[in-house]
mmCIF file with all atom_site columns, C-alpha atoms in Angstrom:
data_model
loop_
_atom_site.group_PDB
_atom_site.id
_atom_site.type_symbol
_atom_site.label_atom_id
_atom_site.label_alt_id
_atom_site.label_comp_id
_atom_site.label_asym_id
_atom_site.label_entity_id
_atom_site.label_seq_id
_atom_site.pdbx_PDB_ins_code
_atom_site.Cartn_x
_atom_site.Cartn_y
_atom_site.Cartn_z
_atom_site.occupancy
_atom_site.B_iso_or_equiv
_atom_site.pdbx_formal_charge
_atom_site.auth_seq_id
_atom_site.auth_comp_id
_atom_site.auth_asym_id
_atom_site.auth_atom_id
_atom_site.pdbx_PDB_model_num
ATOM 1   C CA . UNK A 1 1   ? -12.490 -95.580  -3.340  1.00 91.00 ? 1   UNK A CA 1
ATOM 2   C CA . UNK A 1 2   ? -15.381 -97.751  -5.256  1.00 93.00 ? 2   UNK A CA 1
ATOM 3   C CA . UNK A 1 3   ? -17.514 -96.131  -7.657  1.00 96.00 ? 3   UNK A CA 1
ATOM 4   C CA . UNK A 1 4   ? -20.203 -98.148  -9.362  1.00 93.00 ? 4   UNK A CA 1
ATOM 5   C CA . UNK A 1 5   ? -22.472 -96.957  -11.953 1.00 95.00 ? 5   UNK A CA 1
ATOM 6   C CA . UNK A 1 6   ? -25.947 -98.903  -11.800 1.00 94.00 ? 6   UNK A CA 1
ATOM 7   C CA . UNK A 1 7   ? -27.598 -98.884  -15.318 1.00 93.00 ? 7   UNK A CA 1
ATOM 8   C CA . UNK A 1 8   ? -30.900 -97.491  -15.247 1.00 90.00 ? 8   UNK A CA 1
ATOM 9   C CA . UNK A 1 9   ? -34.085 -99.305  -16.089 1.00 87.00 ? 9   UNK A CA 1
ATOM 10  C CA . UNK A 1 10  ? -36.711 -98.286  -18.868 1.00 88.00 ? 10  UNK A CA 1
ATOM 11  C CA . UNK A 1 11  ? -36.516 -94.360  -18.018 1.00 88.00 ? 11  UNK A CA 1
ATOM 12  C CA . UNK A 1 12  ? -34.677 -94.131  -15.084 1.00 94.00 ? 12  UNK A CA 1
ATOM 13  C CA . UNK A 1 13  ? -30.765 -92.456  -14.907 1.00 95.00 ? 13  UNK A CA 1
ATOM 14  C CA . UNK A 1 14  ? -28.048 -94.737  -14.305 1.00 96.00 ? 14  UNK A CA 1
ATOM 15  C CA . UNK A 1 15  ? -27.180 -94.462  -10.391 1.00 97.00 ? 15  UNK A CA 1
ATOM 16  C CA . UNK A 1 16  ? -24.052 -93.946  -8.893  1.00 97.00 ? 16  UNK A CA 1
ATOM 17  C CA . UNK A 1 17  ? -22.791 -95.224  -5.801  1.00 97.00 ? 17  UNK A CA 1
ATOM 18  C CA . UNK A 1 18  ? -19.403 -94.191  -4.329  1.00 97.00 ? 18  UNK A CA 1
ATOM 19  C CA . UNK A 1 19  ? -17.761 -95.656  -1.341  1.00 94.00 ? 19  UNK A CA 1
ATOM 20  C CA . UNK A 1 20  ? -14.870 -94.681  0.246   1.00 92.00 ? 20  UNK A CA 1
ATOM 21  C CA . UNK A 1 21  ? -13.426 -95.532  4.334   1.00 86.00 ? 21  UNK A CA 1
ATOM 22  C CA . UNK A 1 22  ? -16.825 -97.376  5.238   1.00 86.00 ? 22  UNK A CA 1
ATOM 23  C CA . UNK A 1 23  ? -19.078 -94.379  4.285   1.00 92.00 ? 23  UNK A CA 1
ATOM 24  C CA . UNK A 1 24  ? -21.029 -94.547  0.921   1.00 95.00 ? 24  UNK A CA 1
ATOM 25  C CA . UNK A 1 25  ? -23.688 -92.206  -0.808  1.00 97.00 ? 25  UNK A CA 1
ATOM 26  C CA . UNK A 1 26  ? -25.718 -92.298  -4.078  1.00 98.00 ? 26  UNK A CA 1
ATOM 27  C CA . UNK A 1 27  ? -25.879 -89.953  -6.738  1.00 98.00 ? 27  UNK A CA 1
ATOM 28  C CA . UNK A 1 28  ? -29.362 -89.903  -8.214  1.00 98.00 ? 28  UNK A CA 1
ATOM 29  C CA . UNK A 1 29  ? -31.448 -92.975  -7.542  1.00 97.00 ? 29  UNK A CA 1
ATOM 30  C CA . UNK A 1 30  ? -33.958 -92.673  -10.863 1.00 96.00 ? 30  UNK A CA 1
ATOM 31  C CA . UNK A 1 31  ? -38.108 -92.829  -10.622 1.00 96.00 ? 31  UNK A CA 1
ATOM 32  C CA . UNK A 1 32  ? -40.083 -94.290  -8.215  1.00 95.00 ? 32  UNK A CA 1
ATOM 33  C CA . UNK A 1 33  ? -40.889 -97.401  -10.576 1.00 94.00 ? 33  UNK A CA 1
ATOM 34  C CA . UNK A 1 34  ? -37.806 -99.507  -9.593  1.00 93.00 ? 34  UNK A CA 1
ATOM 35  C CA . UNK A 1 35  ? -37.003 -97.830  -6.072  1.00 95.00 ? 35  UNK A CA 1
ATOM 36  C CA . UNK A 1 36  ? -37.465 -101.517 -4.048  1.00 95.00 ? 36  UNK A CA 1
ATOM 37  C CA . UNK A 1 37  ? -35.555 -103.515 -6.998  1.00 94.00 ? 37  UNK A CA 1
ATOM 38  C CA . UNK A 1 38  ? -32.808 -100.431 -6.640  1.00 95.00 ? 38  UNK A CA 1
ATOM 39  C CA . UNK A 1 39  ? -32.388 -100.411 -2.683  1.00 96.00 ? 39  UNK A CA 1
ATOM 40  C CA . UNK A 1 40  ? -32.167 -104.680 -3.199  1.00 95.00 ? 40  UNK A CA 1
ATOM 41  C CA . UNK A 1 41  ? -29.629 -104.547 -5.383  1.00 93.00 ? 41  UNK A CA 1
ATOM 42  C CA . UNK A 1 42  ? -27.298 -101.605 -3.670  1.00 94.00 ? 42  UNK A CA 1
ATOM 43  C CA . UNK A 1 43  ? -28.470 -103.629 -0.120  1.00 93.00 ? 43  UNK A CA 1
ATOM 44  C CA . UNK A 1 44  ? -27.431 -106.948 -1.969  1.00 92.00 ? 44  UNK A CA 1
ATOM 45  C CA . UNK A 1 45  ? -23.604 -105.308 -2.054  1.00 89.00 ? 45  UNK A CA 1
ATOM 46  C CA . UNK A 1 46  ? -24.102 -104.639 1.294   1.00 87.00 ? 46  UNK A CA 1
ATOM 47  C CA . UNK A 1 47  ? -24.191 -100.592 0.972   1.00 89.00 ? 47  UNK A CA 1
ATOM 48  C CA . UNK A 1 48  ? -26.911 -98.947  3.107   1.00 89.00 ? 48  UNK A CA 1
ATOM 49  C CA . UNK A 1 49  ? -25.911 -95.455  1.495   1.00 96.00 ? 49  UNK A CA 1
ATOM 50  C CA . UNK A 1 50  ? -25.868 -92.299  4.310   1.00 93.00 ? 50  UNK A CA 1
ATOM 51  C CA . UNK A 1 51  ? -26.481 -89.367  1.839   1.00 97.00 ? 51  UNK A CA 1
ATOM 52  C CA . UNK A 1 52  ? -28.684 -89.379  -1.600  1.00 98.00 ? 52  UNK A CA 1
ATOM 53  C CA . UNK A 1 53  ? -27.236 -86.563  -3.945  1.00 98.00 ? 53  UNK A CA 1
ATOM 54  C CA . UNK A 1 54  ? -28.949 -85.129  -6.890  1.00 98.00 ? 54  UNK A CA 1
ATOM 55  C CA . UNK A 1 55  ? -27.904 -83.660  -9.877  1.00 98.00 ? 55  UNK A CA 1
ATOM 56  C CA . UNK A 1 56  ? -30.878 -81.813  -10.740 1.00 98.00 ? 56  UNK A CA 1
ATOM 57  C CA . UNK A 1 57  ? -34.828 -82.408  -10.077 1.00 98.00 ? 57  UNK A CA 1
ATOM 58  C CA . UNK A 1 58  ? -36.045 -84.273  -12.801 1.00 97.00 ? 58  UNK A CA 1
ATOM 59  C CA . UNK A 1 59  ? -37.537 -87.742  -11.629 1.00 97.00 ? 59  UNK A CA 1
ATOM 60  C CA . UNK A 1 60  ? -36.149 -89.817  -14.040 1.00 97.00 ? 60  UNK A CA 1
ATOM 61  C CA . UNK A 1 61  ? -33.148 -88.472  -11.358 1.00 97.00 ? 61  UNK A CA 1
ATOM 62  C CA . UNK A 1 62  ? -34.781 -87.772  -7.952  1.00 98.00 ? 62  UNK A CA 1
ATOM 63  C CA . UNK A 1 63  ? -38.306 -89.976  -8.240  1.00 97.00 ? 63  UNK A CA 1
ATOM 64  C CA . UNK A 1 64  ? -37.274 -92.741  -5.857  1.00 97.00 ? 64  UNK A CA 1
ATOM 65  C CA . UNK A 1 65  ? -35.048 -90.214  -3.662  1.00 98.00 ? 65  UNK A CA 1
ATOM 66  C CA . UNK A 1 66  ? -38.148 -90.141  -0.869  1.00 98.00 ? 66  UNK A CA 1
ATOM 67  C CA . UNK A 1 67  ? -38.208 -93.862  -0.164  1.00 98.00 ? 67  UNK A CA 1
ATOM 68  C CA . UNK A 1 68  ? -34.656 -95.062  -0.415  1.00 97.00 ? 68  UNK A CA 1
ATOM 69  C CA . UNK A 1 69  ? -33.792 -91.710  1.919   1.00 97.00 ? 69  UNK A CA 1
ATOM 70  C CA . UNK A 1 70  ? -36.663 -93.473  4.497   1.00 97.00 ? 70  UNK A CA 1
ATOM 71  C CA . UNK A 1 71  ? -35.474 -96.679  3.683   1.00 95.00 ? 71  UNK A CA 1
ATOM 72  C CA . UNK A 1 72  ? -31.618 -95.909  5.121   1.00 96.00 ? 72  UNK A CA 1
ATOM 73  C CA . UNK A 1 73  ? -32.085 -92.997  7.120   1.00 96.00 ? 73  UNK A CA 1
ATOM 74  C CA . UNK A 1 74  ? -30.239 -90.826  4.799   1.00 96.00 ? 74  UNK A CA 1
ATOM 75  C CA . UNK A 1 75  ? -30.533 -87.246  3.744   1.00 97.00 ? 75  UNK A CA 1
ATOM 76  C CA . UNK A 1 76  ? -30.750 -85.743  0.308   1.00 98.00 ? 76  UNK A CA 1
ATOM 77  C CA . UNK A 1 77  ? -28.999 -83.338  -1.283  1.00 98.00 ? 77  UNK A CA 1
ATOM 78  C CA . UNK A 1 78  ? -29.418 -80.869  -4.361  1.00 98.00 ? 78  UNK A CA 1
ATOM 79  C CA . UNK A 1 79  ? -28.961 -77.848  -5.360  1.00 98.00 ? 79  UNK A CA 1
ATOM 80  C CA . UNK A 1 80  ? -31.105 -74.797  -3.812  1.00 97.00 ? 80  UNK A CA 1
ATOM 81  C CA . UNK A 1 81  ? -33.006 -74.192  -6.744  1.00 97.00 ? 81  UNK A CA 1
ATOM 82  C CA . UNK A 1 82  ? -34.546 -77.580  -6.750  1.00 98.00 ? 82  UNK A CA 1
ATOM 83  C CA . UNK A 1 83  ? -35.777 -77.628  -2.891  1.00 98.00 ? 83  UNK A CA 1
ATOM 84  C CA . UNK A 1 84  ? -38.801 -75.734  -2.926  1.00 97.00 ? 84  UNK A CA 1
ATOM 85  C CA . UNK A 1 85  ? -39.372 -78.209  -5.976  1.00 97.00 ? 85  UNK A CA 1
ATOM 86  C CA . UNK A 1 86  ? -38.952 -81.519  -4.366  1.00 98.00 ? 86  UNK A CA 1
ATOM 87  C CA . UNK A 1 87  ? -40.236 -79.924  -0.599  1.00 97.00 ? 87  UNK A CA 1
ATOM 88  C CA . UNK A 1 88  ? -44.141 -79.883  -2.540  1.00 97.00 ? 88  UNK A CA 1
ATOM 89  C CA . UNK A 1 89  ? -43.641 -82.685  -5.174  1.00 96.00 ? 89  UNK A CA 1
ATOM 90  C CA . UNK A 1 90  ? -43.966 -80.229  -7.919  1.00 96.00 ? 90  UNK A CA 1
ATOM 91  C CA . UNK A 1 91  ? -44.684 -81.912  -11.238 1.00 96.00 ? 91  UNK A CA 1
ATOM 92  C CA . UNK A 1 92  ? -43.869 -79.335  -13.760 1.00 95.00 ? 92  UNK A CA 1
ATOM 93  C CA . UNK A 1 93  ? -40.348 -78.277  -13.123 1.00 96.00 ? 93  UNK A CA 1
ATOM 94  C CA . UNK A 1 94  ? -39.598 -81.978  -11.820 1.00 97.00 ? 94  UNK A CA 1
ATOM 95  C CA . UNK A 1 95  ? -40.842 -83.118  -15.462 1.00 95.00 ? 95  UNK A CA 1
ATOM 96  C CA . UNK A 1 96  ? -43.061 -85.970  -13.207 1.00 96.00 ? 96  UNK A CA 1
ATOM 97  C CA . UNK A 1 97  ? -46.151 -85.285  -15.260 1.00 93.00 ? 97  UNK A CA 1
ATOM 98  C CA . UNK A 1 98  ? -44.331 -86.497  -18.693 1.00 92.00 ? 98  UNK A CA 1
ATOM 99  C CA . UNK A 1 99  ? -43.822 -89.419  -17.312 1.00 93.00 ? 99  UNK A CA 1
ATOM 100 C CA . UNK A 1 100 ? -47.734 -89.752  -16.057 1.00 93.00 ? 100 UNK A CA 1
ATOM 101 C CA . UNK A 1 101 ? -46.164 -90.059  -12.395 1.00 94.00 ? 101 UNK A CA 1
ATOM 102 C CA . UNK A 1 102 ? -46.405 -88.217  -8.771  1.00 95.00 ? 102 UNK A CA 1
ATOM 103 C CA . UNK A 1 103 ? -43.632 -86.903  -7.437  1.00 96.00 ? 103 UNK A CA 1
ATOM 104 C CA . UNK A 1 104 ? -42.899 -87.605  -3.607  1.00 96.00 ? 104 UNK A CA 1
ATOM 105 C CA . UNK A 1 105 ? -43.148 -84.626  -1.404  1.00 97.00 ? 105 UNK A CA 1
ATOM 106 C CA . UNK A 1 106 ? -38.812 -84.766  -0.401  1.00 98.00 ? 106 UNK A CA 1
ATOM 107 C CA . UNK A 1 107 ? -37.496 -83.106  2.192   1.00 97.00 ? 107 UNK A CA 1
ATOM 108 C CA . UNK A 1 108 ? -33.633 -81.960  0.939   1.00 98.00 ? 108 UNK A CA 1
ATOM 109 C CA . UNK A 1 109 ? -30.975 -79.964  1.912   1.00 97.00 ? 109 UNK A CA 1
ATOM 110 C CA . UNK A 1 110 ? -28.989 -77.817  -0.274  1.00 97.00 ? 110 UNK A CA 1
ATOM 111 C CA . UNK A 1 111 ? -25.472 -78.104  -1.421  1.00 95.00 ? 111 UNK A CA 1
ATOM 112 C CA . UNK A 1 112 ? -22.851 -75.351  -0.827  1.00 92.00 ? 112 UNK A CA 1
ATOM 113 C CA . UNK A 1 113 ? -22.224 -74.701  -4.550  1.00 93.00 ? 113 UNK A CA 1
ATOM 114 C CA . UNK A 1 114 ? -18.232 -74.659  -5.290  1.00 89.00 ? 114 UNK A CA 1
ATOM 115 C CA . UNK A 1 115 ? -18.103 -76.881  -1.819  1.00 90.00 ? 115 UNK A CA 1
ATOM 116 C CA . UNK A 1 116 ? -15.561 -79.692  -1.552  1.00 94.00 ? 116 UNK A CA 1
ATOM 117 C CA . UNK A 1 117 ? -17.397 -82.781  0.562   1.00 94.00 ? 117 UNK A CA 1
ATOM 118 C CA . UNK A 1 118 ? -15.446 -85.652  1.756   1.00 91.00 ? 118 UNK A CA 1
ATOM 119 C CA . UNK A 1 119 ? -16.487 -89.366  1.393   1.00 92.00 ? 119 UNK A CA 1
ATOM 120 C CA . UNK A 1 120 ? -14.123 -91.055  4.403   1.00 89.00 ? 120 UNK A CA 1
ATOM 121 C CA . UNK A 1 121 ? -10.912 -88.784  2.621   1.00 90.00 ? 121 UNK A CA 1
ATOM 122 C CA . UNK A 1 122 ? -12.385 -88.397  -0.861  1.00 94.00 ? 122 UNK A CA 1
ATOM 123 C CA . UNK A 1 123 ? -12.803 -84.891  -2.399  1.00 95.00 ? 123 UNK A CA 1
ATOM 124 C CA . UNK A 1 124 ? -15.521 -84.256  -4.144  1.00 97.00 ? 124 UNK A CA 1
ATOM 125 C CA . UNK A 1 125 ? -16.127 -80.812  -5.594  1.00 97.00 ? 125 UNK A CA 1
ATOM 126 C CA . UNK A 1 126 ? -19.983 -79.525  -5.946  1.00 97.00 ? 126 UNK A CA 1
ATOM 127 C CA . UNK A 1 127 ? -19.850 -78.049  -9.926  1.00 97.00 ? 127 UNK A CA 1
ATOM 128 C CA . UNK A 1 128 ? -22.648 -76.090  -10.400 1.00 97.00 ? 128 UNK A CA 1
ATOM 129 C CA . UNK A 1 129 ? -23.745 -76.910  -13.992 1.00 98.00 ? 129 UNK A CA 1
ATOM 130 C CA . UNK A 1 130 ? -26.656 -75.458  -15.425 1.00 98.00 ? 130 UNK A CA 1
ATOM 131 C CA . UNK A 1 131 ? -28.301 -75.141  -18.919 1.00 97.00 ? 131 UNK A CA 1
ATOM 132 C CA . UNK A 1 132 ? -30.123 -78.553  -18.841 1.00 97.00 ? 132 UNK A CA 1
ATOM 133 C CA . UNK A 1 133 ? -32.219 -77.060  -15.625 1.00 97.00 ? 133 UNK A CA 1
ATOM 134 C CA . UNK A 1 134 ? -31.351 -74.343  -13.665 1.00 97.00 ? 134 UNK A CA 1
ATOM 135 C CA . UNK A 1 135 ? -30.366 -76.893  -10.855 1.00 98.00 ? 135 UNK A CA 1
ATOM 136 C CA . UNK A 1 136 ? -27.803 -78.963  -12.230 1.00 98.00 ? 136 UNK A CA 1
ATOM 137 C CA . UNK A 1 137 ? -25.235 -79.494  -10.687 1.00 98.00 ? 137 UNK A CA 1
ATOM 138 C CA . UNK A 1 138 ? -21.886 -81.973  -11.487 1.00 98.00 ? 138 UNK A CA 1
ATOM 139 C CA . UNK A 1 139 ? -19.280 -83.992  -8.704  1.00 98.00 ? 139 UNK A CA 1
ATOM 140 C CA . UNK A 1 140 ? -15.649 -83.797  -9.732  1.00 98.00 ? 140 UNK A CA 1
ATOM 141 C CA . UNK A 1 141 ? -13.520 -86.057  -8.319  1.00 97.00 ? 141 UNK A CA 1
ATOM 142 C CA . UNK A 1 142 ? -10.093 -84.294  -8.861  1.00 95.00 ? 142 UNK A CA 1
ATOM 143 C CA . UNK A 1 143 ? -8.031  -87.196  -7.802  1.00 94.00 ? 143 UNK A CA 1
ATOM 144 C CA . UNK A 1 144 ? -9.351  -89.846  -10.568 1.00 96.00 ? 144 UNK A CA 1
ATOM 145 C CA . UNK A 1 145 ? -9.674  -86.788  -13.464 1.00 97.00 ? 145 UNK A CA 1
ATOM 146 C CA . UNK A 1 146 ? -13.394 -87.729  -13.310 1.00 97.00 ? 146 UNK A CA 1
ATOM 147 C CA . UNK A 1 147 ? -16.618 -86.023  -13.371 1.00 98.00 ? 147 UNK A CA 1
ATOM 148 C CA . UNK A 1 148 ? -20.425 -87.149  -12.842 1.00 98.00 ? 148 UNK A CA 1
ATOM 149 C CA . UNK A 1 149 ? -21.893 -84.589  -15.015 1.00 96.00 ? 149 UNK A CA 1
ATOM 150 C CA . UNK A 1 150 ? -25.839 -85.091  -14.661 1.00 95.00 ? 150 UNK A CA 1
ATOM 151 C CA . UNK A 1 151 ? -28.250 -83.950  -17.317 1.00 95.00 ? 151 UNK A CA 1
ATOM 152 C CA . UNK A 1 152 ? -25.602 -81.313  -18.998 1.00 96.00 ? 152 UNK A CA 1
ATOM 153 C CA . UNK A 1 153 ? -24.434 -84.466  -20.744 1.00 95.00 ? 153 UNK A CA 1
ATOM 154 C CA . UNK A 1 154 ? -27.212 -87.087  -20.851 1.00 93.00 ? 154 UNK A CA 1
ATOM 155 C CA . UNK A 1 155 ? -25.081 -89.970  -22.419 1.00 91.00 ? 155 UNK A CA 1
ATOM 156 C CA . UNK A 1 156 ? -22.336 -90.228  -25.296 1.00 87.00 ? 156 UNK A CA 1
ATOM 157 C CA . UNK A 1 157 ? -24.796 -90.707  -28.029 1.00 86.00 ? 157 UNK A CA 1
ATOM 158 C CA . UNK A 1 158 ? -27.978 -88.222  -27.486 1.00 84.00 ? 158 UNK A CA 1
ATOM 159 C CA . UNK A 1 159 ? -28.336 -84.453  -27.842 1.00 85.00 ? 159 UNK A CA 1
ATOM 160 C CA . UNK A 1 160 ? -27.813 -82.168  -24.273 1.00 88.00 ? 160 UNK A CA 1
ATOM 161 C CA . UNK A 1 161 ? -31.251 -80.907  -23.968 1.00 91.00 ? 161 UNK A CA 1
ATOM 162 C CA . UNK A 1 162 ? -32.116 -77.047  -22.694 1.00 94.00 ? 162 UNK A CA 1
ATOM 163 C CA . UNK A 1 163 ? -35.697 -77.491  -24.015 1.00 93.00 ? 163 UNK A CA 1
ATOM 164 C CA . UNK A 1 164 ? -37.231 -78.064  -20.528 1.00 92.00 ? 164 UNK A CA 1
ATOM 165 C CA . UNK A 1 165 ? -38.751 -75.721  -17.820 1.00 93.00 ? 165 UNK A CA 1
ATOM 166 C CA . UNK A 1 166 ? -35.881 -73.765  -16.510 1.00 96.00 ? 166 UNK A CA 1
ATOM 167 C CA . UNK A 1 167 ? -33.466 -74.894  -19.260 1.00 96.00 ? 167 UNK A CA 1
ATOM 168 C CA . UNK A 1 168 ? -31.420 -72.586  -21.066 1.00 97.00 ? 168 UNK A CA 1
ATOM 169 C CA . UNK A 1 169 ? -29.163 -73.007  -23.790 1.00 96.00 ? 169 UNK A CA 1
ATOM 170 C CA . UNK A 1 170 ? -26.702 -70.268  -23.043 1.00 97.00 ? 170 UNK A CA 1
ATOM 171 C CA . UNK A 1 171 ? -26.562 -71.819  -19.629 1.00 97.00 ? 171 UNK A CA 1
ATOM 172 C CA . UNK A 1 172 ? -25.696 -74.931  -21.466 1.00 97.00 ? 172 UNK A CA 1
ATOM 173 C CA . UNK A 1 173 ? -23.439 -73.988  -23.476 1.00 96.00 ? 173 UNK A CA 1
ATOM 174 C CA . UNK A 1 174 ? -21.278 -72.373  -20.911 1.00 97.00 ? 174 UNK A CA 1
ATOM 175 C CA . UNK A 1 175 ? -21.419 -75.588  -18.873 1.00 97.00 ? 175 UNK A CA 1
ATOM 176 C CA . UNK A 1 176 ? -20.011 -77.903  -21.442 1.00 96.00 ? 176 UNK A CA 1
ATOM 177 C CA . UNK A 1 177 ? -17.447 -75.430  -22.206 1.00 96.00 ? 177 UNK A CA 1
ATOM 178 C CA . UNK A 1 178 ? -16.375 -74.983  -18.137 1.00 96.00 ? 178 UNK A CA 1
ATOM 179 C CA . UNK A 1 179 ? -16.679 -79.577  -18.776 1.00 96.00 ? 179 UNK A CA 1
ATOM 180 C CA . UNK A 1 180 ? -14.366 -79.092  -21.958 1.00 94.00 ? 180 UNK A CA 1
ATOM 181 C CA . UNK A 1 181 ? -11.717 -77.106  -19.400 1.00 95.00 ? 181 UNK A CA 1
ATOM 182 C CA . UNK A 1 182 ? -11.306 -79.589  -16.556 1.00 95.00 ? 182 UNK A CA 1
ATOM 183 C CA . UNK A 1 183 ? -8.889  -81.948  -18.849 1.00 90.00 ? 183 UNK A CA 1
ATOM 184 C CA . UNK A 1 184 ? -10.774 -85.574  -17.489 1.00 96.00 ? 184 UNK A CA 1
ATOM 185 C CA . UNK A 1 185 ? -9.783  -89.196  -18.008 1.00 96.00 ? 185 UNK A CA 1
ATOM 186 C CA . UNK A 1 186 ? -13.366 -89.883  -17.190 1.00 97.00 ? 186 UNK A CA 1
ATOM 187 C CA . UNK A 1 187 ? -16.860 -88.653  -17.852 1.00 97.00 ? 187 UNK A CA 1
ATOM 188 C CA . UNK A 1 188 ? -19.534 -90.708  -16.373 1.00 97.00 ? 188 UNK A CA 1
ATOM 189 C CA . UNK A 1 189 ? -22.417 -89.049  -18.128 1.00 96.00 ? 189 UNK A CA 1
ATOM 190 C CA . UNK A 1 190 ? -26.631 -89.447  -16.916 1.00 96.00 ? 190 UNK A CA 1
ATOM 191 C CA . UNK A 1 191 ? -27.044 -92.615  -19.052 1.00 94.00 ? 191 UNK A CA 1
ATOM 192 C CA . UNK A 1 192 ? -24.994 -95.313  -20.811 1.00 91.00 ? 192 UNK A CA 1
ATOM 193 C CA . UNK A 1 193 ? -21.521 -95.667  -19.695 1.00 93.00 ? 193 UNK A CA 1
ATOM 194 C CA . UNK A 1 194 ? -18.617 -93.465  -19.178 1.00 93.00 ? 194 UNK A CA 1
ATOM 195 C CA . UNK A 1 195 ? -16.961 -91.280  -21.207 1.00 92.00 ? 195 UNK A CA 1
ATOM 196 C CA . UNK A 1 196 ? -12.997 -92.428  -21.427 1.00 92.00 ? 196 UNK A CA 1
ATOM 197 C CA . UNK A 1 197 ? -9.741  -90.415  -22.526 1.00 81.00 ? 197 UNK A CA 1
ATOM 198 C CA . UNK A 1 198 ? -8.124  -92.098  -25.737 1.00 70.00 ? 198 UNK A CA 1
ATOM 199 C CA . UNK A 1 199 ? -5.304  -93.262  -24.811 1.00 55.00 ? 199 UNK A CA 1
#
């Protein structure tokens, strides 16, 4: 297994691209303002990713999901609650207008919340992680003790946020507590770089 986390310019979330047994996907591509410099530089490592997964429906997460998923013929994924969303290029519960930007109309398909996929062998477990939206979701890779936790965590050093439409803060706080069980070695969070156990 490779897993490479692909700081984010300006606004955008820091990308994640895991590869395992020639198959590879990407875990929230940021807004459409870097989408060609993003799909050079994952093309550059020669990765043409099958599957774009989301971990919510903000665009700083899903803006440039539309183009790279027509760029490599892949499909996207998110949770339910963000479909309808995505399907119509919604601007208000995709938070696209704060950022004075469209959102793509994006076809998706929903995960199957509590799901384990495989990448080639890998487990991955679909966490369903609310509070920052009511879409969140988190990938927990049981094997490596690690979790991609999406906006429930934003980064080390800034304040989980509930303060957006669909946020809640009870939903939040019981996601960072069910984060707080799972005993990781790694937390890679939205932005800035993971989250290590002290040694």
């Amino acid at each position: 297994m490779r897993l490479l986390r692909l700081p984010g310019l300006h606004h955008d979330s820091s990308a994640i691209l895991i590869s395992n047994q020639d198959e590879s996907i990407l875990i929230n591509p940021g807004t459409s303002w870097y989408q060609v410099l993003l799909a050079a530089r994952i093309e550059s490592l020669s990765y043409n990713p099958n599957q774009i997964w989301l971990t919510h429906r903000h665009y700083n997460v899903a803006g440039a999901a539309f183009y790279l998923s027509e760029q490599w013929g892949s499909k996207v994924y998110c949770h339910s609650e963000a479909c309808s969303s995505l399907a119509i290029g919604e601007v208000l519960t995709t938070n696209a207008r704060a950022f004075d930007s469209e959102m793509a109309l994006t076809p998706t398909t929903s995960f199957d919340i509590g799901s384990n996929l495989l990448i080639g062998s890998l487990e991955i477990e679909v966490m369903e992680l609310p509070g920052h939206t009511s879409c969140g979701v988190g990938f927990y890779l049981p094997k490596y003790s690690l979790l991609i936790a999406g906006g429930v965590i934003c980064a080390a050093d800034r304040v989980a946020r509930w303060d957006f439409p669909t946020g809640s803060r009870t939903k939040l706080f019981q996601s960072l507590k069910r984060v707080s069980e799972l005993n990781l070695s790694t937390l890679i969070p939205l932005n800035g770089p993971a989250i290590l156990e002290e040694e």
